[in-house]
């Protein structure tokens, strides 16, 4: 065979391998960013929906809620819809002006989901969610995402 032909064939094989590796790394990076932002916007939607539902109940009723009310199952249902199917939530701190709800599951010693509901002196309920995102490649050790409800309750 022709020496020039073999050189071109070897060069094209090396170029293909190099382009394949670079394209694979780029694809994994794009997928990681897509999953990260999907989770980020799902957390914001979750927090907004919880804030809207709790605002419709009323500030005084929510923060005096007991574990047997429909508030915890409603929040848990939204968490399973937007974040993870296997999240089980429980009250960890209740008082007259705030509620704290945490997931039972942990990752690297941190709770997967923590929800703070504040009813203190404000005309509306304030909801803050913290979710521990576990990525495929970049955020494998966990990244805490925080979201504050942008829903404003009616002021009377």
mmCIF file of C-alpha atoms in Angstrom:
data_model
loop_
_atom_site.group_PDB
_atom_site.id
_atom_site.type_symbol
_atom_site.label_atom_id
_atom_site.label_comp_id
_atom_site.label_asym_id
_atom_site.label_seq_id
_atom_site.Cartn_x
_atom_site.Cartn_y
_atom_site.Cartn_z
ATOM 1 C CA UNK A 1 0.000 0.000 0.000
ATOM 2 C CA UNK A 2 0.820 3.583 -0.327
ATOM 3 C CA UNK A 3 2.763 5.071 2.595
ATOM 4 C CA UNK A 4 0.856 8.352 2.289
ATOM 5 C CA UNK A 5 -2.504 6.535 2.453
ATOM 6 C CA UNK A 6 -1.562 4.693 5.688
ATOM 7 C CA UNK A 7 -0.392 7.953 7.278
ATOM 8 C CA UNK A 8 -3.728 9.663 6.439
ATOM 9 C CA UNK A 9 -5.713 6.697 7.788
ATOM 10 C CA UNK A 10 -3.784 6.705 11.081
ATOM 11 C CA UNK A 11 -4.205 10.475 11.378
ATOM 12 C CA UNK A 12 -7.968 10.239 10.846
ATOM 13 C CA UNK A 13 -8.266 7.510 13.514
ATOM 14 C CA UNK A 14 -6.375 9.657 16.039
ATOM 15 C CA UNK A 15 -8.469 12.720 15.163
ATOM 16 C CA UNK A 16 -11.696 10.715 15.523
ATOM 17 C CA UNK A 17 -10.674 9.435 18.975
ATOM 18 C CA UNK A 18 -9.726 12.921 20.123
ATOM 19 C CA UNK A 19 -12.939 14.504 18.836
ATOM 20 C CA UNK A 20 -15.010 11.679 20.357
ATOM 21 C CA UNK A 21 -13.461 12.189 23.806
ATOM 22 C CA UNK A 22 -13.892 15.979 23.680
ATOM 23 C CA UNK A 23 -17.488 15.660 22.436
ATOM 24 C CA UNK A 24 -18.296 13.143 25.216
ATOM 25 C CA UNK A 25 -16.897 15.438 27.925
ATOM 26 C CA UNK A 26 -18.822 18.377 26.481
ATOM 27 C CA UNK A 27 -22.017 16.315 26.369
ATOM 28 C CA UNK A 28 -21.625 15.274 30.040
ATOM 29 C CA UNK A 29 -21.032 18.898 31.035
ATOM 30 C CA UNK A 30 -24.156 20.056 29.158
ATOM 31 C CA UNK A 31 -26.228 17.261 30.737
ATOM 32 C CA UNK A 32 -24.974 18.153 34.221
ATOM 33 C CA UNK A 33 -25.870 21.823 33.687
ATOM 34 C CA UNK A 34 -29.293 20.871 32.333
ATOM 35 C CA UNK A 35 -30.077 18.646 35.336
ATOM 36 C CA UNK A 36 -28.772 21.282 37.745
ATOM 37 C CA UNK A 37 -30.945 24.055 36.317
ATOM 38 C CA UNK A 38 -33.953 21.760 36.023
ATOM 39 C CA UNK A 39 -33.638 20.984 39.734
ATOM 40 C CA UNK A 40 -33.013 24.650 40.561
ATOM 41 C CA UNK A 41 -36.200 25.798 38.807
ATOM 42 C CA UNK A 42 -38.173 22.826 40.197
ATOM 43 C CA UNK A 43 -37.154 23.892 43.705
ATOM 44 C CA UNK A 44 -38.311 27.460 43.023
ATOM 45 C CA UNK A 45 -41.624 26.202 41.639
ATOM 46 C CA UNK A 46 -42.017 23.893 44.657
ATOM 47 C CA UNK A 47 -41.376 26.750 47.092
ATOM 48 C CA UNK A 48 -43.730 29.115 45.252
ATOM 49 C CA UNK A 49 -46.499 26.515 45.145
ATOM 50 C CA UNK A 50 -46.125 25.747 48.855
ATOM 51 C CA UNK A 51 -46.180 29.477 49.631
ATOM 52 C CA UNK A 52 -49.312 29.982 47.542
ATOM 53 C CA UNK A 53 -51.125 27.027 49.104
ATOM 54 C CA UNK A 54 -50.209 28.102 52.624
ATOM 55 C CA UNK A 55 -51.246 31.708 51.932
ATOM 56 C CA UNK A 56 -54.684 30.473 50.983
ATOM 57 C CA UNK A 57 -54.982 28.687 54.348
ATOM 58 C CA UNK A 58 -53.998 31.716 56.386
ATOM 59 C CA UNK A 59 -51.085 32.769 58.519
ATOM 60 C CA UNK A 60 -52.610 32.005 61.903
ATOM 61 C CA UNK A 61 -53.834 28.533 60.999
ATOM 62 C CA UNK A 62 -50.590 27.369 59.377
ATOM 63 C CA UNK A 63 -48.176 28.080 62.186
ATOM 64 C CA UNK A 64 -50.459 26.546 64.779
ATOM 65 C CA UNK A 65 -50.745 23.398 62.659
ATOM 66 C CA UNK A 66 -50.370 20.073 64.319
ATOM 67 C CA UNK A 67 -48.845 17.015 62.640
ATOM 68 C CA UNK A 68 -52.306 15.574 61.984
ATOM 69 C CA UNK A 69 -53.365 18.416 59.663
ATOM 70 C CA UNK A 70 -53.262 18.306 55.878
ATOM 71 C CA UNK A 71 -50.288 20.680 55.624
ATOM 72 C CA UNK A 72 -47.523 18.062 55.892
ATOM 73 C CA UNK A 73 -49.079 15.612 53.376
ATOM 74 C CA UNK A 74 -49.635 18.505 50.939
ATOM 75 C CA UNK A 75 -45.998 19.629 51.213
ATOM 76 C CA UNK A 76 -44.739 16.055 50.972
ATOM 77 C CA UNK A 77 -46.842 15.458 47.853
ATOM 78 C CA UNK A 78 -45.381 18.551 46.172
ATOM 79 C CA UNK A 79 -41.855 17.523 47.180
ATOM 80 C CA UNK A 80 -42.361 14.118 45.588
ATOM 81 C CA UNK A 81 -43.788 15.757 42.476
ATOM 82 C CA UNK A 82 -41.051 18.335 41.948
ATOM 83 C CA UNK A 83 -37.910 16.960 43.623
ATOM 84 C CA UNK A 84 -37.704 13.268 44.552
ATOM 85 C CA UNK A 85 -40.202 10.423 44.689
ATOM 86 C CA UNK A 86 -38.829 8.942 47.907
ATOM 87 C CA UNK A 87 -38.817 12.021 50.159
ATOM 88 C CA UNK A 88 -40.515 11.498 53.505
ATOM 89 C CA UNK A 89 -41.003 14.677 55.503
ATOM 90 C CA UNK A 90 -41.595 15.295 59.202
ATOM 91 C CA UNK A 91 -41.972 18.240 61.537
ATOM 92 C CA UNK A 92 -38.774 18.907 63.477
ATOM 93 C CA UNK A 93 -39.594 22.240 65.084
ATOM 94 C CA UNK A 94 -42.970 23.856 65.626
ATOM 95 C CA UNK A 95 -43.853 27.073 67.397
ATOM 96 C CA UNK A 96 -46.506 29.762 67.145
ATOM 97 C CA UNK A 97 -44.510 31.747 64.603
ATOM 98 C CA UNK A 98 -42.568 29.144 62.603
ATOM 99 C CA UNK A 99 -42.473 25.577 61.343
ATOM 100 C CA UNK A 100 -39.453 23.553 60.303
ATOM 101 C CA UNK A 101 -39.939 20.472 58.165
ATOM 102 C CA UNK A 102 -37.087 18.128 57.231
ATOM 103 C CA UNK A 103 -36.698 15.041 55.130
ATOM 104 C CA UNK A 104 -35.895 11.785 56.830
ATOM 105 C CA UNK A 105 -33.224 10.944 54.249
ATOM 106 C CA UNK A 106 -29.715 12.373 54.365
ATOM 107 C CA UNK A 107 -26.739 12.577 52.029
ATOM 108 C CA UNK A 108 -23.222 12.986 53.429
ATOM 109 C CA UNK A 109 -24.702 13.791 56.827
ATOM 110 C CA UNK A 110 -26.983 16.582 55.563
ATOM 111 C CA UNK A 111 -30.753 16.527 55.192
ATOM 112 C CA UNK A 112 -31.949 16.270 51.590
ATOM 113 C CA UNK A 113 -34.720 18.851 52.049
ATOM 114 C CA UNK A 114 -35.334 21.429 54.776
ATOM 115 C CA UNK A 115 -38.344 23.767 54.683
ATOM 116 C CA UNK A 116 -38.715 26.801 56.936
ATOM 117 C CA UNK A 117 -42.163 28.391 57.211
ATOM 118 C CA UNK A 118 -42.316 31.715 59.026
ATOM 119 C CA UNK A 119 -45.492 33.423 60.159
ATOM 120 C CA UNK A 120 -43.874 35.971 62.465
ATOM 121 C CA UNK A 121 -45.333 39.477 62.325
ATOM 122 C CA UNK A 122 -45.515 39.586 58.545
ATOM 123 C CA UNK A 123 -48.811 39.910 56.727
ATOM 124 C CA UNK A 124 -47.910 36.899 54.592
ATOM 125 C CA UNK A 125 -46.331 33.518 55.116
ATOM 126 C CA UNK A 126 -42.693 33.211 54.143
ATOM 127 C CA UNK A 127 -41.338 29.887 52.889
ATOM 128 C CA UNK A 128 -37.662 29.024 52.477
ATOM 129 C CA UNK A 129 -36.501 25.690 51.078
ATOM 130 C CA UNK A 130 -33.031 24.176 51.094
ATOM 131 C CA UNK A 131 -32.427 21.160 48.886
ATOM 132 C CA UNK A 132 -29.213 19.144 48.698
ATOM 133 C CA UNK A 133 -28.604 18.497 45.002
ATOM 134 C CA UNK A 134 -26.482 15.478 44.191
ATOM 135 C CA UNK A 135 -25.150 15.787 40.662
ATOM 136 C CA UNK A 136 -23.858 13.151 38.310
ATOM 137 C CA UNK A 137 -20.343 14.527 37.839
ATOM 138 C CA UNK A 138 -19.683 18.102 38.947
ATOM 139 C CA UNK A 139 -21.747 18.206 42.142
ATOM 140 C CA UNK A 140 -21.284 14.609 43.245
ATOM 141 C CA UNK A 141 -20.468 15.729 46.793
ATOM 142 C CA UNK A 142 -23.657 17.764 47.043
ATOM 143 C CA UNK A 143 -24.656 21.356 46.362
ATOM 144 C CA UNK A 144 -27.171 23.103 48.631
ATOM 145 C CA UNK A 145 -29.797 24.989 46.640
ATOM 146 C CA UNK A 146 -31.844 27.620 48.454
ATOM 147 C CA UNK A 147 -35.164 29.046 47.360
ATOM 148 C CA UNK A 148 -37.401 31.686 48.922
ATOM 149 C CA UNK A 149 -41.044 31.881 47.931
ATOM 150 C CA UNK A 150 -41.833 34.782 45.649
ATOM 151 C CA UNK A 151 -45.571 34.437 46.310
ATOM 152 C CA UNK A 152 -47.043 37.400 48.131
ATOM 153 C CA UNK A 153 -50.220 36.749 50.070
ATOM 154 C CA UNK A 154 -53.064 39.213 49.958
ATOM 155 C CA UNK A 155 -52.906 42.106 52.398
ATOM 156 C CA UNK A 156 -56.161 43.102 54.037
#
